[in-house]
Amino acid sequence: MAITADLIREKMIAEIGAVHVDVEDTSPNRCAASFKVLVVSPQFEGKPLLQRHRMVNTCLAEELKEIHAFEQKTLTPEQWEKQKAQ
């Protein structure tokens, strides 16, 4: 199965309860080898950064086998609102 921004977005919503997901294919030729994601989920409340990243990595375990580079930013809804206000 081809890895797409939509696939990553859908998995984050379904498995982590994300309320906002930005996915950018950062591969030079958009070949789905490199992605940058922003995931906003209430499930991140009270969890340290490493645990949040592990949640995302677990959700995308199969996809990460084929992705060369994966950059992620994980925020709670409250953190997301504060960031948007800046």
Short mmCIF file of N, CA and C in Angstrom, two decimals:
data_model
loop_
_atom_site.label_atom_id
_atom_site.label_comp_id
_atom_site.label_asym_id
_atom_site.label_seq_id
_atom_site.Cartn_x
_atom_site.Cartn_y
_atom_site.Cartn_z
N MET A 1 0.85 -1.18 0.00
CA MET A 1 0.00 0.00 0.00
C MET A 1 0.89 1.24 0.00
N ALA A 2 0.55 2.20 -0.84
CA ALA A 2 1.32 3.44 -0.91
C ALA A 2 1.05 4.29 0.32
N ILE A 3 2.09 4.90 0.82
CA ILE A 3 1.95 5.78 1.96
C ILE A 3 1.65 7.18 1.45
N THR A 4 0.54 7.74 1.93
CA THR A 4 0.14 9.07 1.50
C THR A 4 -0.11 9.94 2.73
N ALA A 5 -0.14 11.23 2.50
CA ALA A 5 -0.46 12.16 3.59
C ALA A 5 -1.84 11.85 4.15
N ASP A 6 -2.78 11.51 3.27
CA ASP A 6 -4.14 11.18 3.71
C ASP A 6 -4.16 9.94 4.60
N LEU A 7 -3.38 8.93 4.23
CA LEU A 7 -3.31 7.70 5.04
C LEU A 7 -2.79 8.02 6.44
N ILE A 8 -1.73 8.80 6.52
CA ILE A 8 -1.16 9.17 7.82
C ILE A 8 -2.19 9.96 8.63
N ARG A 9 -2.83 10.92 8.00
CA ARG A 9 -3.85 11.74 8.67
C ARG A 9 -4.98 10.87 9.21
N GLU A 10 -5.49 9.98 8.39
CA GLU A 10 -6.60 9.11 8.79
C GLU A 10 -6.23 8.22 9.97
N LYS A 11 -5.01 7.67 9.96
CA LYS A 11 -4.58 6.81 11.07
C LYS A 11 -4.45 7.59 12.36
N MET A 12 -3.94 8.81 12.28
CA MET A 12 -3.80 9.64 13.48
C MET A 12 -5.17 9.97 14.08
N ILE A 13 -6.13 10.24 13.23
CA ILE A 13 -7.48 10.55 13.71
C ILE A 13 -8.13 9.30 14.32
N ALA A 14 -8.01 8.18 13.63
CA ALA A 14 -8.67 6.95 14.08
C ALA A 14 -8.02 6.35 15.32
N GLU A 15 -6.70 6.35 15.38
CA GLU A 15 -6.02 5.61 16.44
C GLU A 15 -5.56 6.46 17.62
N ILE A 16 -5.33 7.74 17.39
CA ILE A 16 -4.85 8.60 18.48
C ILE A 16 -5.90 9.66 18.84
N GLY A 17 -6.99 9.66 18.13
CA GLY A 17 -8.04 10.63 18.42
C GLY A 17 -7.63 12.06 18.11
N ALA A 18 -6.80 12.22 17.08
CA ALA A 18 -6.32 13.55 16.72
C ALA A 18 -7.47 14.46 16.30
N VAL A 19 -7.42 15.69 16.77
CA VAL A 19 -8.42 16.68 16.39
C VAL A 19 -7.90 17.60 15.30
N HIS A 20 -6.59 17.55 15.07
CA HIS A 20 -5.98 18.32 13.99
C HIS A 20 -4.71 17.59 13.56
N VAL A 21 -4.53 17.44 12.26
CA VAL A 21 -3.33 16.78 11.73
C VAL A 21 -2.90 17.52 10.47
N ASP A 22 -1.66 17.98 10.47
CA ASP A 22 -1.04 18.53 9.25
C ASP A 22 0.02 17.52 8.82
N VAL A 23 -0.01 17.13 7.57
CA VAL A 23 0.99 16.21 7.04
C VAL A 23 1.57 16.83 5.78
N GLU A 24 2.90 16.93 5.75
CA GLU A 24 3.58 17.48 4.58
C GLU A 24 4.58 16.45 4.07
N ASP A 25 4.48 16.14 2.79
CA ASP A 25 5.46 15.26 2.15
C ASP A 25 6.68 16.12 1.84
N THR A 26 7.77 15.91 2.56
CA THR A 26 8.96 16.74 2.40
C THR A 26 10.01 16.09 1.51
N SER A 27 9.64 15.01 0.83
CA SER A 27 10.55 14.37 -0.12
C SER A 27 10.83 15.34 -1.26
N PRO A 28 12.06 15.34 -1.78
CA PRO A 28 12.39 16.27 -2.87
C PRO A 28 11.45 16.17 -4.06
N ASN A 29 11.04 14.98 -4.42
CA ASN A 29 10.14 14.80 -5.57
C ASN A 29 8.76 14.30 -5.14
N ARG A 30 8.41 14.52 -3.87
CA ARG A 30 7.12 14.11 -3.32
C ARG A 30 6.86 12.61 -3.51
N CYS A 31 7.91 11.83 -3.24
CA CYS A 31 7.82 10.38 -3.45
C CYS A 31 7.40 9.61 -2.20
N ALA A 32 6.93 10.32 -1.19
CA ALA A 32 6.44 9.70 0.04
C ALA A 32 7.52 8.97 0.82
N ALA A 33 8.74 9.51 0.80
CA ALA A 33 9.82 8.91 1.57
C ALA A 33 10.15 9.74 2.81
N SER A 34 9.62 10.95 2.88
CA SER A 34 9.92 11.86 3.98
C SER A 34 8.68 12.68 4.31
N PHE A 35 8.33 12.71 5.60
CA PHE A 35 7.13 13.44 6.02
C PHE A 35 7.41 14.29 7.24
N LYS A 36 6.68 15.38 7.33
CA LYS A 36 6.68 16.25 8.51
C LYS A 36 5.23 16.33 8.96
N VAL A 37 4.97 16.00 10.24
CA VAL A 37 3.59 16.00 10.71
C VAL A 37 3.43 16.82 12.00
N LEU A 38 2.26 17.40 12.13
CA LEU A 38 1.82 18.04 13.35
C LEU A 38 0.56 17.32 13.77
N VAL A 39 0.56 16.77 14.98
CA VAL A 39 -0.59 16.01 15.48
C VAL A 39 -1.07 16.67 16.77
N VAL A 40 -2.35 17.00 16.82
CA VAL A 40 -2.97 17.59 18.00
C VAL A 40 -4.00 16.59 18.52
N SER A 41 -3.81 16.15 19.76
CA SER A 41 -4.72 15.15 20.32
C SER A 41 -4.89 15.35 21.82
N PRO A 42 -6.12 15.21 22.30
CA PRO A 42 -6.33 15.26 23.75
C PRO A 42 -5.68 14.07 24.47
N GLN A 43 -5.37 13.01 23.75
CA GLN A 43 -4.71 11.85 24.37
C GLN A 43 -3.28 12.18 24.80
N PHE A 44 -2.72 13.31 24.34
CA PHE A 44 -1.37 13.71 24.72
C PHE A 44 -1.34 14.43 26.07
N GLU A 45 -2.51 14.77 26.61
CA GLU A 45 -2.59 15.48 27.89
C GLU A 45 -1.82 14.73 28.97
N GLY A 46 -0.94 15.43 29.66
CA GLY A 46 -0.21 14.85 30.79
C GLY A 46 0.90 13.89 30.41
N LYS A 47 1.16 13.74 29.11
CA LYS A 47 2.21 12.81 28.67
C LYS A 47 3.45 13.59 28.24
N PRO A 48 4.62 13.09 28.61
CA PRO A 48 5.86 13.76 28.17
C PRO A 48 6.06 13.58 26.66
N LEU A 49 6.91 14.41 26.09
CA LEU A 49 7.15 14.41 24.65
C LEU A 49 7.53 13.02 24.12
N LEU A 50 8.42 12.34 24.81
CA LEU A 50 8.86 11.02 24.34
C LEU A 50 7.70 10.04 24.26
N GLN A 51 6.81 10.06 25.24
CA GLN A 51 5.66 9.16 25.23
C GLN A 51 4.71 9.51 24.08
N ARG A 52 4.54 10.80 23.81
CA ARG A 52 3.69 11.23 22.69
C ARG A 52 4.25 10.72 21.37
N HIS A 53 5.56 10.89 21.21
CA HIS A 53 6.20 10.43 19.96
C HIS A 53 6.10 8.92 19.82
N ARG A 54 6.23 8.22 20.92
CA ARG A 54 6.09 6.76 20.86
C ARG A 54 4.68 6.35 20.45
N MET A 55 3.68 7.10 20.90
CA MET A 55 2.30 6.82 20.51
C MET A 55 2.14 6.95 18.99
N VAL A 56 2.71 8.02 18.44
CA VAL A 56 2.64 8.24 16.99
C VAL A 56 3.42 7.15 16.27
N ASN A 57 4.62 6.84 16.74
CA ASN A 57 5.44 5.82 16.10
C ASN A 57 4.77 4.45 16.13
N THR A 58 4.11 4.12 17.22
CA THR A 58 3.39 2.86 17.33
C THR A 58 2.24 2.81 16.34
N CYS A 59 1.52 3.91 16.23
CA CYS A 59 0.39 4.00 15.30
C CYS A 59 0.84 3.79 13.86
N LEU A 60 2.01 4.32 13.53
CA LEU A 60 2.52 4.26 12.15
C LEU A 60 3.65 3.24 11.99
N ALA A 61 3.69 2.23 12.83
CA ALA A 61 4.80 1.27 12.83
C ALA A 61 5.05 0.66 11.45
N GLU A 62 4.01 0.22 10.78
CA GLU A 62 4.18 -0.40 9.45
C GLU A 62 4.63 0.63 8.42
N GLU A 63 4.05 1.81 8.46
CA GLU A 63 4.41 2.86 7.49
C GLU A 63 5.84 3.33 7.69
N LEU A 64 6.29 3.41 8.94
CA LEU A 64 7.64 3.89 9.21
C LEU A 64 8.73 2.96 8.67
N LYS A 65 8.37 1.71 8.40
CA LYS A 65 9.33 0.78 7.79
C LYS A 65 9.72 1.23 6.39
N GLU A 66 8.83 2.01 5.74
CA GLU A 66 9.06 2.43 4.36
C GLU A 66 9.41 3.91 4.24
N ILE A 67 9.27 4.65 5.34
CA ILE A 67 9.55 6.09 5.31
C ILE A 67 11.00 6.32 5.69
N HIS A 68 11.68 7.14 4.90
CA HIS A 68 13.10 7.42 5.15
C HIS A 68 13.29 8.41 6.29
N ALA A 69 12.49 9.47 6.32
CA ALA A 69 12.61 10.50 7.35
C ALA A 69 11.22 10.90 7.84
N PHE A 70 11.10 11.06 9.16
CA PHE A 70 9.80 11.38 9.74
C PHE A 70 10.01 12.37 10.87
N GLU A 71 9.52 13.58 10.68
CA GLU A 71 9.61 14.63 11.69
C GLU A 71 8.22 14.85 12.26
N GLN A 72 8.12 14.88 13.59
CA GLN A 72 6.80 15.05 14.19
C GLN A 72 6.80 16.09 15.29
N LYS A 73 5.67 16.76 15.38
CA LYS A 73 5.40 17.70 16.48
C LYS A 73 4.07 17.27 17.06
N THR A 74 4.03 17.07 18.37
CA THR A 74 2.82 16.59 19.03
C THR A 74 2.38 17.60 20.08
N LEU A 75 1.13 18.01 19.99
CA LEU A 75 0.59 19.01 20.91
C LEU A 75 -0.78 18.59 21.45
N THR A 76 -1.08 19.10 22.64
CA THR A 76 -2.44 18.95 23.16
C THR A 76 -3.28 20.05 22.52
N PRO A 77 -4.60 19.92 22.57
CA PRO A 77 -5.44 21.00 22.02
C PRO A 77 -5.14 22.36 22.65
N GLU A 78 -4.89 22.38 23.96
CA GLU A 78 -4.57 23.63 24.65
C GLU A 78 -3.26 24.24 24.13
N GLN A 79 -2.25 23.40 23.95
CA GLN A 79 -0.97 23.88 23.41
C GLN A 79 -1.14 24.40 21.98
N TRP A 80 -1.97 23.72 21.21
CA TRP A 80 -2.23 24.12 19.82
C TRP A 80 -2.90 25.50 19.78
N GLU A 81 -3.88 25.71 20.65
CA GLU A 81 -4.57 27.01 20.70
C GLU A 81 -3.60 28.11 21.08
N LYS A 82 -2.73 27.85 22.05
CA LYS A 82 -1.74 28.85 22.46
C LYS A 82 -0.78 29.17 21.32
N GLN A 83 -0.36 28.14 20.60
CA GLN A 83 0.58 28.34 19.49
C GLN A 83 -0.07 29.14 18.37
N LYS A 84 -1.34 28.87 18.09
CA LYS A 84 -2.04 29.59 17.03
C LYS A 84 -2.21 31.07 17.39
N ALA A 85 -2.33 31.36 18.68
CA ALA A 85 -2.56 32.72 19.15
C ALA A 85 -1.29 33.58 19.08
N GLN A 86 -0.14 32.96 18.94
CA GLN A 86 1.13 33.71 18.91
C GLN A 86 1.38 34.35 17.59
#
